[in-house]
PDB file of C-alpha atoms in Angstrom:
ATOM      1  CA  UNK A   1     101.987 -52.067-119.409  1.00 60.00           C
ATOM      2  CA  UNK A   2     101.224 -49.463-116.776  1.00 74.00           C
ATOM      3  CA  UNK A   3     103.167 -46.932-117.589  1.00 82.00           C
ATOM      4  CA  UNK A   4     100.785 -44.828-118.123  1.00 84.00           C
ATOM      5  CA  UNK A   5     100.554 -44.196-114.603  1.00 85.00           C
ATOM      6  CA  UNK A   6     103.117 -42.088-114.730  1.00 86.00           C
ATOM      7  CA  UNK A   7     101.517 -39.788-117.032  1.00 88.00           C
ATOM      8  CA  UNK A   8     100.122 -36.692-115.584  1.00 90.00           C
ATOM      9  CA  UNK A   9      96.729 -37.095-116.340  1.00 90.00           C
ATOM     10  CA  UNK A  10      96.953 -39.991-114.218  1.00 89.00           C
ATOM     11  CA  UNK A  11      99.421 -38.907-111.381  1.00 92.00           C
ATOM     12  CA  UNK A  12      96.225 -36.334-110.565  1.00 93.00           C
ATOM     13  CA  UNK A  13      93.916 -38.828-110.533  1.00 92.00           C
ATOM     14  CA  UNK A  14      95.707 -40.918-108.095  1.00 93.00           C
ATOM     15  CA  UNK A  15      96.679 -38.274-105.950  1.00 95.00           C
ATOM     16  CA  UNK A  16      93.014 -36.707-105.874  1.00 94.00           C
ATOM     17  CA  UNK A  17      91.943 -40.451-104.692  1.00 94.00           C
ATOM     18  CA  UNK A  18      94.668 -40.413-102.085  1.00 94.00           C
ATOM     19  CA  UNK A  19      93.344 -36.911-101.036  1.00 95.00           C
ATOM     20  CA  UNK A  20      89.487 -38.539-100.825  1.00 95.00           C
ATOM     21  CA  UNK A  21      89.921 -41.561 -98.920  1.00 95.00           C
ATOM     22  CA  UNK A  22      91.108 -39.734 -95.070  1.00 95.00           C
ATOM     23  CA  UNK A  23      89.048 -36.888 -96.415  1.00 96.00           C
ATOM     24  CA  UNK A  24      85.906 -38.962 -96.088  1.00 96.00           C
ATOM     25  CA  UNK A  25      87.349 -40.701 -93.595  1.00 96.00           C
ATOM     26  CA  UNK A  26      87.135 -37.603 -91.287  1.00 96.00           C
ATOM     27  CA  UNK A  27      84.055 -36.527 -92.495  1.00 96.00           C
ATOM     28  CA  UNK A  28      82.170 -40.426 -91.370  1.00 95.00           C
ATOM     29  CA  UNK A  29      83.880 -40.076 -87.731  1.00 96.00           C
ATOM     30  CA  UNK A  30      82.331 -36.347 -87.547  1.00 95.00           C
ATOM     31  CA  UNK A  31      79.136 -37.542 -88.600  1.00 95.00           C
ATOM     32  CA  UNK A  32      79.597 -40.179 -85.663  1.00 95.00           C
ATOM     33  CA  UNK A  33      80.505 -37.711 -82.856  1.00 95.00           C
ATOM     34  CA  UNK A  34      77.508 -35.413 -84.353  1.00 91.00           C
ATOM     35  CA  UNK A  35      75.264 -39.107 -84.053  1.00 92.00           C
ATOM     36  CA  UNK A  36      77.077 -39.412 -80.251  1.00 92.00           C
ATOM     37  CA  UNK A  37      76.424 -35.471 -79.438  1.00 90.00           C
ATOM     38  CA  UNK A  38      72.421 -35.307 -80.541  1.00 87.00           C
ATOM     39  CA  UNK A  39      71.428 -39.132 -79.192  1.00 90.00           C
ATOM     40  CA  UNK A  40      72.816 -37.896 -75.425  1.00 86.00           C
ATOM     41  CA  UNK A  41      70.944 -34.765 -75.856  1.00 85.00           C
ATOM     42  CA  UNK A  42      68.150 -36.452 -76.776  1.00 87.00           C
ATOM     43  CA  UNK A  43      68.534 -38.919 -73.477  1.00 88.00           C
ATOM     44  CA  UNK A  44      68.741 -35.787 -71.585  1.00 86.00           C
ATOM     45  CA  UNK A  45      65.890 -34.272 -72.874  1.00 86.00           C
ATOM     46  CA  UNK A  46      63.908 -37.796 -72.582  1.00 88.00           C
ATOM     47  CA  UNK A  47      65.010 -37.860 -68.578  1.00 88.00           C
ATOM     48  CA  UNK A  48      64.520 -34.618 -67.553  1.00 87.00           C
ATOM     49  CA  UNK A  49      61.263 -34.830 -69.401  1.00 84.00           C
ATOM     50  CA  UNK A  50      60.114 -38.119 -66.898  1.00 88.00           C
ATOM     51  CA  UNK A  51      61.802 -36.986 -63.907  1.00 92.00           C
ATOM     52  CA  UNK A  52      59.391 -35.869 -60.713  1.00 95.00           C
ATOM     53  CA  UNK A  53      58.682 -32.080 -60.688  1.00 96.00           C
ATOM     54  CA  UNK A  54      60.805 -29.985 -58.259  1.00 97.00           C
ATOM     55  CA  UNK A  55      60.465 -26.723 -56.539  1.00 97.00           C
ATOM     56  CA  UNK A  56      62.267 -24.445 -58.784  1.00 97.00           C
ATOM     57  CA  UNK A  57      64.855 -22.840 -55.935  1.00 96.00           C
ATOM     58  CA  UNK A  58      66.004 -26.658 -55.895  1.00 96.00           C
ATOM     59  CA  UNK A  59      67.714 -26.404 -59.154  1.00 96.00           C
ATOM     60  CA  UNK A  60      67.422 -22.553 -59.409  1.00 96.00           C
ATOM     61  CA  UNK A  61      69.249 -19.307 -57.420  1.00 96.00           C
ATOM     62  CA  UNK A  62      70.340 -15.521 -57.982  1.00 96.00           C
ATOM     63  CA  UNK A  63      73.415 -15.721 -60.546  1.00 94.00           C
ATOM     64  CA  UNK A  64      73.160 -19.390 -60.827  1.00 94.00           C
ATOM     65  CA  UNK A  65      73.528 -20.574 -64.524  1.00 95.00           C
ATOM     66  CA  UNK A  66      71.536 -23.234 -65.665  1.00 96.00           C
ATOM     67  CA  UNK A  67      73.369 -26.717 -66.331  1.00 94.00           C
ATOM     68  CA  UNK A  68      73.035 -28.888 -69.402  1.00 89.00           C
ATOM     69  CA  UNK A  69      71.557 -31.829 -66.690  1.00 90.00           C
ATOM     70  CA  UNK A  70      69.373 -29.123 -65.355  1.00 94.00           C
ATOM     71  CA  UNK A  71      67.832 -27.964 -68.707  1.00 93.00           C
ATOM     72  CA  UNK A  72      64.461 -29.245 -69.470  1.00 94.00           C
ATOM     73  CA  UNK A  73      63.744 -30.578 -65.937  1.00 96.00           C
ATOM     74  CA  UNK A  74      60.154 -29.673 -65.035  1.00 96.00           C
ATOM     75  CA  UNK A  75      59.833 -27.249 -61.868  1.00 97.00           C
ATOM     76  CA  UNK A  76      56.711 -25.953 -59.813  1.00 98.00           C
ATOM     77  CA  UNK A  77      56.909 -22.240 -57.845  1.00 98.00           C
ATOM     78  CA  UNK A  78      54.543 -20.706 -55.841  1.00 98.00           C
ATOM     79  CA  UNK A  79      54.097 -16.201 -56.001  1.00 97.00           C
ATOM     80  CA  UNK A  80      52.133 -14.139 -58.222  1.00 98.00           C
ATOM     81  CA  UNK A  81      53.017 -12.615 -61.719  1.00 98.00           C
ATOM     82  CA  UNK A  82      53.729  -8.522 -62.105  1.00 97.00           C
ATOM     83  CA  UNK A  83      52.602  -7.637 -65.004  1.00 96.00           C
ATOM     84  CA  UNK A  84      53.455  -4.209 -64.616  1.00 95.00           C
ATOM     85  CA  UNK A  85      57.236  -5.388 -65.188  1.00 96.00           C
ATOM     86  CA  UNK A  86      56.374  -7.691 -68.558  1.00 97.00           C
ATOM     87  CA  UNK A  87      58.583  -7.641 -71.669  1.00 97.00           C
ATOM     88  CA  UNK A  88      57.962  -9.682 -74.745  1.00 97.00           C
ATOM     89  CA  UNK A  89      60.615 -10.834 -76.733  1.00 97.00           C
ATOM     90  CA  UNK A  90      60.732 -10.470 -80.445  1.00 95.00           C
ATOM     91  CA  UNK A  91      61.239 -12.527 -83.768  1.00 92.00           C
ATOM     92  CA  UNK A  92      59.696 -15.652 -82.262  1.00 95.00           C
ATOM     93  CA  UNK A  93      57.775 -18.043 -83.952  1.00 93.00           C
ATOM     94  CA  UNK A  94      54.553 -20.448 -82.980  1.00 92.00           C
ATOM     95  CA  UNK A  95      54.262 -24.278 -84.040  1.00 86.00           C
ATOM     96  CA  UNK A  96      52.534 -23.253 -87.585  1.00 90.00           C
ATOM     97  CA  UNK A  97      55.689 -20.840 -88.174  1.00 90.00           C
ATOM     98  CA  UNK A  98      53.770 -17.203 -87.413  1.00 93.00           C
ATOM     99  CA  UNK A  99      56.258 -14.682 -86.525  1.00 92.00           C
ATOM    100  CA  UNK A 100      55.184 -12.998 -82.934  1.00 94.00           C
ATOM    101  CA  UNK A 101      56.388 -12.465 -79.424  1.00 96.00           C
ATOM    102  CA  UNK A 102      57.174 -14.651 -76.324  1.00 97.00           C
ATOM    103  CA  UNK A 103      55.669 -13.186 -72.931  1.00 97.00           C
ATOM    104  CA  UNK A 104      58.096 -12.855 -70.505  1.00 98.00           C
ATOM    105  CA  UNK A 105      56.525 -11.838 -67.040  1.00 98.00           C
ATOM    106  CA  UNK A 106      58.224 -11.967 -63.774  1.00 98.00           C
ATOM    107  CA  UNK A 107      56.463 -13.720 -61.656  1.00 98.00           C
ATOM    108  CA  UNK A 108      57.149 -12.929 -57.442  1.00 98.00           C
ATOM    109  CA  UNK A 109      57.915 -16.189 -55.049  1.00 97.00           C
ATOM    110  CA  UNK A 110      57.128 -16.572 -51.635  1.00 94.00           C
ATOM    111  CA  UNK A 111      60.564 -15.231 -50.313  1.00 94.00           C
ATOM    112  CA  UNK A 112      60.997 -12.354 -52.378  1.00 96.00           C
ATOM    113  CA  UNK A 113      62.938 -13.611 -55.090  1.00 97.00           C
ATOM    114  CA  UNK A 114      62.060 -13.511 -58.461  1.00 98.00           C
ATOM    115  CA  UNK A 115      61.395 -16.411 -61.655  1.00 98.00           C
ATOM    116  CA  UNK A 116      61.330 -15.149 -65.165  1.00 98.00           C
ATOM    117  CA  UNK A 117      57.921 -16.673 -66.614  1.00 98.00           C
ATOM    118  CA  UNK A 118      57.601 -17.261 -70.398  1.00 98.00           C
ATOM    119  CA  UNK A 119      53.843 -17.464 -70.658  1.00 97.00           C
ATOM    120  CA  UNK A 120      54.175 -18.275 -74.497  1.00 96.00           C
ATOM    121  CA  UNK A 121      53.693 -17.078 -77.357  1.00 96.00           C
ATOM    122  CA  UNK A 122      50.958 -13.840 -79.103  1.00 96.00           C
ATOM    123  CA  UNK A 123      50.836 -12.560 -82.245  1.00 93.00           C
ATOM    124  CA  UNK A 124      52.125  -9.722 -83.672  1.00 89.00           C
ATOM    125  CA  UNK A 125      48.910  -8.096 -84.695  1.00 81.00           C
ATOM    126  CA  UNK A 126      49.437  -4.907 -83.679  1.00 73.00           C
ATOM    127  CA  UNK A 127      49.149  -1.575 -85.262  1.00 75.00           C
ATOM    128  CA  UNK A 128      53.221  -1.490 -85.820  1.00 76.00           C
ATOM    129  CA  UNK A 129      56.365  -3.416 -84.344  1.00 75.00           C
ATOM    130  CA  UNK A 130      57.312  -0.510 -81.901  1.00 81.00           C
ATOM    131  CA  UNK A 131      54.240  -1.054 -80.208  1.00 85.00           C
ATOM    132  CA  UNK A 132      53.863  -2.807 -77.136  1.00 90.00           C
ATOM    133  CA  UNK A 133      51.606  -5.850 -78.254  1.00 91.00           C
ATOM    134  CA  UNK A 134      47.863  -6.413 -76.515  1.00 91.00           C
ATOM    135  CA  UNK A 135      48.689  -9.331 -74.248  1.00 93.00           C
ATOM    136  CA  UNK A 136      46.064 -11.337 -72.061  1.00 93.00           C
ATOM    137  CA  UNK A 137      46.365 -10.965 -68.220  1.00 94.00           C
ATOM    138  CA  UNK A 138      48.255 -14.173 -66.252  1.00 95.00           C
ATOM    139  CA  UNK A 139      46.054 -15.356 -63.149  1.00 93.00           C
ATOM    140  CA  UNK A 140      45.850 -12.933 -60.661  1.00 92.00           C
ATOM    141  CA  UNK A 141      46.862 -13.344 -56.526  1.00 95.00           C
ATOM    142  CA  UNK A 142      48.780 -17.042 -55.093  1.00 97.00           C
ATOM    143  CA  UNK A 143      48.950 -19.952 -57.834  1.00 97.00           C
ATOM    144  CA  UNK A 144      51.498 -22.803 -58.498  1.00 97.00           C
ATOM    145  CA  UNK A 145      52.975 -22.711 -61.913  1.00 97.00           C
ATOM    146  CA  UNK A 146      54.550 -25.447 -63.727  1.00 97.00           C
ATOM    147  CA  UNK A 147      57.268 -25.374 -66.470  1.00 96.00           C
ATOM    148  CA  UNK A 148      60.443 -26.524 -67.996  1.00 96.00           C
ATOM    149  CA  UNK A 149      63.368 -24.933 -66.979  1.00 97.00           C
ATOM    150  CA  UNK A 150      65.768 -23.042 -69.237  1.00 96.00           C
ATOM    151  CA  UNK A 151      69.039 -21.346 -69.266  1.00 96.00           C
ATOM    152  CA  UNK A 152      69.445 -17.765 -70.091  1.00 97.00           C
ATOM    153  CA  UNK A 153      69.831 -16.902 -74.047  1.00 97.00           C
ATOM    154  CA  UNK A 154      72.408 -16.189 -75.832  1.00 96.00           C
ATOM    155  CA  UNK A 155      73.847 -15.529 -79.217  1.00 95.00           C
ATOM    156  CA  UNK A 156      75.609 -18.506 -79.889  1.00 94.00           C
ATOM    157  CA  UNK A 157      73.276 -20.554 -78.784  1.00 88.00           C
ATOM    158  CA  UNK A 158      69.925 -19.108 -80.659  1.00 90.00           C
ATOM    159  CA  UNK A 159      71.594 -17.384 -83.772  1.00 92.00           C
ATOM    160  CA  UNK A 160      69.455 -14.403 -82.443  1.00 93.00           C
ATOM    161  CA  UNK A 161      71.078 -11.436 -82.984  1.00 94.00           C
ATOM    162  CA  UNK A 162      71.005  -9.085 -79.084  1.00 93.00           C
ATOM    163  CA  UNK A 163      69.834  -6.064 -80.980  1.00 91.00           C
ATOM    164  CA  UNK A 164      69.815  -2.469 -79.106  1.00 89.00           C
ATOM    165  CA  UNK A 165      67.735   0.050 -79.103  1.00 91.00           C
ATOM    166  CA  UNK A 166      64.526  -1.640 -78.834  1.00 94.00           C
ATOM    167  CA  UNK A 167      60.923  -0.079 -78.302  1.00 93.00           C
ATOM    168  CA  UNK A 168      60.484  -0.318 -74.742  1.00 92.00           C
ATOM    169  CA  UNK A 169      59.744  -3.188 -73.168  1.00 94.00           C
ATOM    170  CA  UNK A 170      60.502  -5.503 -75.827  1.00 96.00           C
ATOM    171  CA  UNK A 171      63.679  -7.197 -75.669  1.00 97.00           C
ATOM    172  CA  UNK A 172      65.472  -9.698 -78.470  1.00 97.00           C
ATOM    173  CA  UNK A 173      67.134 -12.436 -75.921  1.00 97.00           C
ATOM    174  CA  UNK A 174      66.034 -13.512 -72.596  1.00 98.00           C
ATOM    175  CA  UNK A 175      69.007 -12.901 -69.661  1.00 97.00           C
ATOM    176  CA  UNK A 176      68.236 -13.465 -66.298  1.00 97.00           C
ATOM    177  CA  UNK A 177      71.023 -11.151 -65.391  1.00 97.00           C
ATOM    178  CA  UNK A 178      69.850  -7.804 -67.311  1.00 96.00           C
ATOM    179  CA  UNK A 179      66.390  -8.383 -66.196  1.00 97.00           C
ATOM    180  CA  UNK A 180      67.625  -8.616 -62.063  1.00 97.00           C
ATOM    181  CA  UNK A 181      69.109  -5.433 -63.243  1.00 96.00           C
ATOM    182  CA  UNK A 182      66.432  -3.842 -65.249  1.00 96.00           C
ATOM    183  CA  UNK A 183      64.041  -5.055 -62.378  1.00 96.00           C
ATOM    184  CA  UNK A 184      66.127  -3.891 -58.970  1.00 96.00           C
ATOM    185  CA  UNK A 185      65.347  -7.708 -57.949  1.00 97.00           C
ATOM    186  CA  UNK A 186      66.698 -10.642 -57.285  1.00 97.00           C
ATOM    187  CA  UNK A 187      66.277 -12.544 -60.068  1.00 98.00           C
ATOM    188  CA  UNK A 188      66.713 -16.147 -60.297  1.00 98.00           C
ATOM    189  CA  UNK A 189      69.415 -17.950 -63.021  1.00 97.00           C
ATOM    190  CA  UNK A 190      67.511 -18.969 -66.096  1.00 97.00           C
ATOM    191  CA  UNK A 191      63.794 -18.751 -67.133  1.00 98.00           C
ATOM    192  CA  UNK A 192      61.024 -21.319 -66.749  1.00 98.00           C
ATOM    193  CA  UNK A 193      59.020 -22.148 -69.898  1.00 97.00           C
ATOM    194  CA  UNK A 194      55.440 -22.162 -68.464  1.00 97.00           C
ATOM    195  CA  UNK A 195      53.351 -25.535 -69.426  1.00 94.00           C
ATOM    196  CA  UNK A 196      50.535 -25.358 -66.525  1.00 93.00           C
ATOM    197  CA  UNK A 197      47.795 -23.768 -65.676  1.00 94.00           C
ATOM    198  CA  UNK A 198      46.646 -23.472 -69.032  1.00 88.00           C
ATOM    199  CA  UNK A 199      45.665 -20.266 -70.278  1.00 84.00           C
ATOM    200  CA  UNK A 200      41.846 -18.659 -70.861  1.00 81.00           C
ATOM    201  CA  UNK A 201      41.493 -19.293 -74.497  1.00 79.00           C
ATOM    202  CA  UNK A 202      44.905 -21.232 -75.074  1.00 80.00           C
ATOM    203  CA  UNK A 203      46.510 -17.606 -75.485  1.00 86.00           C
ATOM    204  CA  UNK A 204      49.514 -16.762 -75.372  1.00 94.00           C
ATOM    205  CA  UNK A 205      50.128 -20.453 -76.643  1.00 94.00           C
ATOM    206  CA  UNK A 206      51.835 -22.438 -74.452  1.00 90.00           C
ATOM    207  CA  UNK A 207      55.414 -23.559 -75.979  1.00 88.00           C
ATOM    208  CA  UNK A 208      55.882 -26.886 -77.820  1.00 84.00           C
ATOM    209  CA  UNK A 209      57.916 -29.832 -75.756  1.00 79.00           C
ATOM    210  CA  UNK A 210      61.633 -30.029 -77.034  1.00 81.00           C
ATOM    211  CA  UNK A 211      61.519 -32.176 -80.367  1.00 73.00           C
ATOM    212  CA  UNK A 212      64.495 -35.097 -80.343  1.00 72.00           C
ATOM    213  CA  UNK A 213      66.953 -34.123 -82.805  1.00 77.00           C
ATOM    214  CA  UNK A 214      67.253 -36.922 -85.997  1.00 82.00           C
ATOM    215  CA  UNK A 215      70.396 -38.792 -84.497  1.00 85.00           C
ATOM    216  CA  UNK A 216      69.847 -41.860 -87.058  1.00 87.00           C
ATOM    217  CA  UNK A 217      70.569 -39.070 -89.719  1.00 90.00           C
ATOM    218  CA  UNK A 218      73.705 -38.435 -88.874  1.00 90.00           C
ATOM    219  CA  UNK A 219      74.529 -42.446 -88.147  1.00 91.00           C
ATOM    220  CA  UNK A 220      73.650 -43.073 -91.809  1.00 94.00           C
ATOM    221  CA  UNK A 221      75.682 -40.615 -93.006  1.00 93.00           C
ATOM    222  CA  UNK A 222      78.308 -41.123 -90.955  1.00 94.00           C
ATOM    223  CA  UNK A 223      77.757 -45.013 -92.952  1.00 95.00           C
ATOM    224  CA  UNK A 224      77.577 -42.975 -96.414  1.00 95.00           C
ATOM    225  CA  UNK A 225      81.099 -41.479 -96.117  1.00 95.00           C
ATOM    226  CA  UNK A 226      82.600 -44.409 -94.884  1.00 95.00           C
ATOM    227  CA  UNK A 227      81.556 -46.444 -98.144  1.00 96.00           C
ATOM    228  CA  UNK A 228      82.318 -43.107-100.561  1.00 95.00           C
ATOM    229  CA  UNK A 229      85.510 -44.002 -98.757  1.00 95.00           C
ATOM    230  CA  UNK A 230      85.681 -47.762 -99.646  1.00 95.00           C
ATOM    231  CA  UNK A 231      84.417 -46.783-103.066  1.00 95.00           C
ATOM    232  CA  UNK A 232      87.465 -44.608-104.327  1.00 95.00           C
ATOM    233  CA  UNK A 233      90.196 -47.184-104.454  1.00 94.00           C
ATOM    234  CA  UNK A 234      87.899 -49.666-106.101  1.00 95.00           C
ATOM    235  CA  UNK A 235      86.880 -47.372-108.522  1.00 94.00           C
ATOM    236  CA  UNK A 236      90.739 -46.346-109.089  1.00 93.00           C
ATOM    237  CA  UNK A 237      91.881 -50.284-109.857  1.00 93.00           C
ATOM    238  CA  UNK A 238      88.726 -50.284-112.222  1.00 93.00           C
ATOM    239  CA  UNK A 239      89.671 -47.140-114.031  1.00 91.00           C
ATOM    240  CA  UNK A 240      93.405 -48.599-113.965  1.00 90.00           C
ATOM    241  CA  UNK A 241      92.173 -52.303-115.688  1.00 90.00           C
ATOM    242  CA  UNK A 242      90.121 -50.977-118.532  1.00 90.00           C
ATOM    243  CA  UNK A 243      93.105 -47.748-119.605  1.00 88.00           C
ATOM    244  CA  UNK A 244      95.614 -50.836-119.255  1.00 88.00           C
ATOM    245  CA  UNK A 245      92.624 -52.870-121.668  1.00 88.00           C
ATOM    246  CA  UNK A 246      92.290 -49.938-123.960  1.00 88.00           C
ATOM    247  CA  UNK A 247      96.368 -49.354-124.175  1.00 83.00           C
ATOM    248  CA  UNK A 248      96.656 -53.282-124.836  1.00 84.00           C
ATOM    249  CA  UNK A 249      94.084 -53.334-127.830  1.00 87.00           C
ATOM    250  CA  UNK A 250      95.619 -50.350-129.163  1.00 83.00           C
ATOM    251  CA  UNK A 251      99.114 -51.585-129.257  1.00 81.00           C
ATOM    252  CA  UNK A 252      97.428 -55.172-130.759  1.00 86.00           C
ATOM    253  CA  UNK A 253      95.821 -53.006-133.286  1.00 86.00           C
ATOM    254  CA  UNK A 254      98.865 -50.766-134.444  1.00 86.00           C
ATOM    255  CA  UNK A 255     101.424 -53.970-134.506  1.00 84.00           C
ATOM    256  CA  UNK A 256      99.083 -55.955-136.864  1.00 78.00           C
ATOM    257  CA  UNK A 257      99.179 -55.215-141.026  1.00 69.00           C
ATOM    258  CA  UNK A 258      97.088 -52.504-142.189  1.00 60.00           C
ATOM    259  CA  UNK A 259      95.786 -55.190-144.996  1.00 55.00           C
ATOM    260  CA  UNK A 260      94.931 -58.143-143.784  1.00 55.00           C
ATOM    261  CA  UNK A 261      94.995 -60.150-146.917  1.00 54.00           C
ATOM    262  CA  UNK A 262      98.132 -58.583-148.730  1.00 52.00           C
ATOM    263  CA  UNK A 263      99.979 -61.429-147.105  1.00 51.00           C
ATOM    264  CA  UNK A 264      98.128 -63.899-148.606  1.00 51.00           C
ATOM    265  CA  UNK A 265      98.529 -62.697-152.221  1.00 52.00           C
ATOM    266  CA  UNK A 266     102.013 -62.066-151.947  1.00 51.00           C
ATOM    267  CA  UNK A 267     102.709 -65.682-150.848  1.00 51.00           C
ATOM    268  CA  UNK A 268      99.981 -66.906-153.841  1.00 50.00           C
ATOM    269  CA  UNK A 269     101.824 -64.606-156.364  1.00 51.00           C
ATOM    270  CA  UNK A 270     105.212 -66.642-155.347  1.00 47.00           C
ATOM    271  CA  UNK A 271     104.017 -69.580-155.284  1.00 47.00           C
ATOM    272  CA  UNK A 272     103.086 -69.378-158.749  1.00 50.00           C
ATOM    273  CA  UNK A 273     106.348 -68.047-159.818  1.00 48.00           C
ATOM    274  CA  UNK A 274     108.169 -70.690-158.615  1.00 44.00           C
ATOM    275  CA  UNK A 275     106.325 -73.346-160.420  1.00 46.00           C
ATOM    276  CA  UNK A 276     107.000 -71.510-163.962  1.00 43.00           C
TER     277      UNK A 276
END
């Protein structure tokens, strides 16, 4: 009766089911390590977030990269911002999507050293893109900043291409490195997204608070998969059932008389010559 699985429409199918099955398999357990990846991100974000402010040379020093437990933890310093030595940094974009620049200022500790500032974000309003943008003075003389720190940018990371040849001053990724360079300083690892004092007339605009990334997402369809995955052999043995059902009725059909009642008359019609 089930020959017909032999048949090559039906050695595809069956082999295109065996192919689905570890194939969505794979794809539910890397949904699940996505789930795993973004819910301890978002538990790092959500304790560096509550943890107790630190002096930023704690966490922070000359050719130091930034860690991944480091990232996000909020740090105070104590100097004065240069402004003579500011860059802004192109192709970024506010909470309402505007396209503008971030303020990057250095901003001179106690000791010497020196913390890259991103004061936030300013429109790009100005007469053309090679221009250096009109951006408001920081505080002047001694003040305590806050802010989250950040590791230096890169490529891989931001999908920001590190374009050269740039008007002056304006720069396309933020690397604590090329600044100590560009700056004769020394510069410390990283950058600190600025979050207090608040700026005269909420410009530039401080940046947003890192968002948590949907984790459930990824759980449900790490779920989805998994029952695509179920789905494919049951749907195989219910394809198989109703060809076998179709093949069966066929075959009943073809073995039975094409006329129905030409039995009948034939045994009538001898019937009634025997009797003469």
């Amino acid at each position: 009766m089930h020959r017909f699985l032999l048949s090559r429409q039906w050695v595809i199918i069956t082999l295109v089911a065996l192919l689905l099955v570890p194939t969505m398999i794979r794809l539910g357990i890397w949904q699940m390590d996505r789930y795993g990846e973004r819910s301890a991100r978002n538990q790092l974000v959500t304790d560096a977030l509550a943890a107790e402010p630190v002096p930023v040379e704690r966490l922070a020093a000359p050719g130091h990269a930034v860690t991944r437990d480091e990232r996000y933890r909020t740090v105070t310093a104590r100097g004065h911002f240069v402004t003579d030595d500011e860059v802004v940094v192109r192709r970024r974009t506010n909470a309402d999507d505007e396209v503008g620049f971030h303020v990057l200022t250095p901003f001179v500790l106690d000791d010497g050293k020196v913390l890259l500032v991103n004061r936030g974000w300013i429109p790009a309003d100005g007469p053309s893109q090679t221009a250096f943008p009109e951006v408001p003075a920081p505080p002047r003389g001694e003040i305590t900043i806050k802010g989250r720190l950040m590791p230096d940018e890169t490529t891989e990371a931001s999908g920001i291409k590190d374009l050269q040849g740039l008007p002056d001053r304006q720069i396309m990724l933020i690397n604590s490195e090329r600044e100590a360079k560009r700056l004769g300083a020394r510069v410390l690892g990283g950058y600190v997204a600025q979050t207090a004092p608040e700026a005269k007339g909420a410009i530039p605009e401080r940046l947003g608070s890192p968002g948590e990334e949907n984790a459930a997402l990824n759980y449900a369809y790490a779920v989805q998969w998994w029952l695509f995955a179920a789905a494919v052999p049951v749907g195989w043995v219910v394809l198989v059932r109703r060809e076998a059902r179709e093949r069966a009725r066929a075959a009943a059909e073809k073995a039975a008389p094409e006329n129905p009642g030409e039995t009948g008359e034939t045994g009538a019609a001898a019937a009634k010559s025997a009797s003469v």
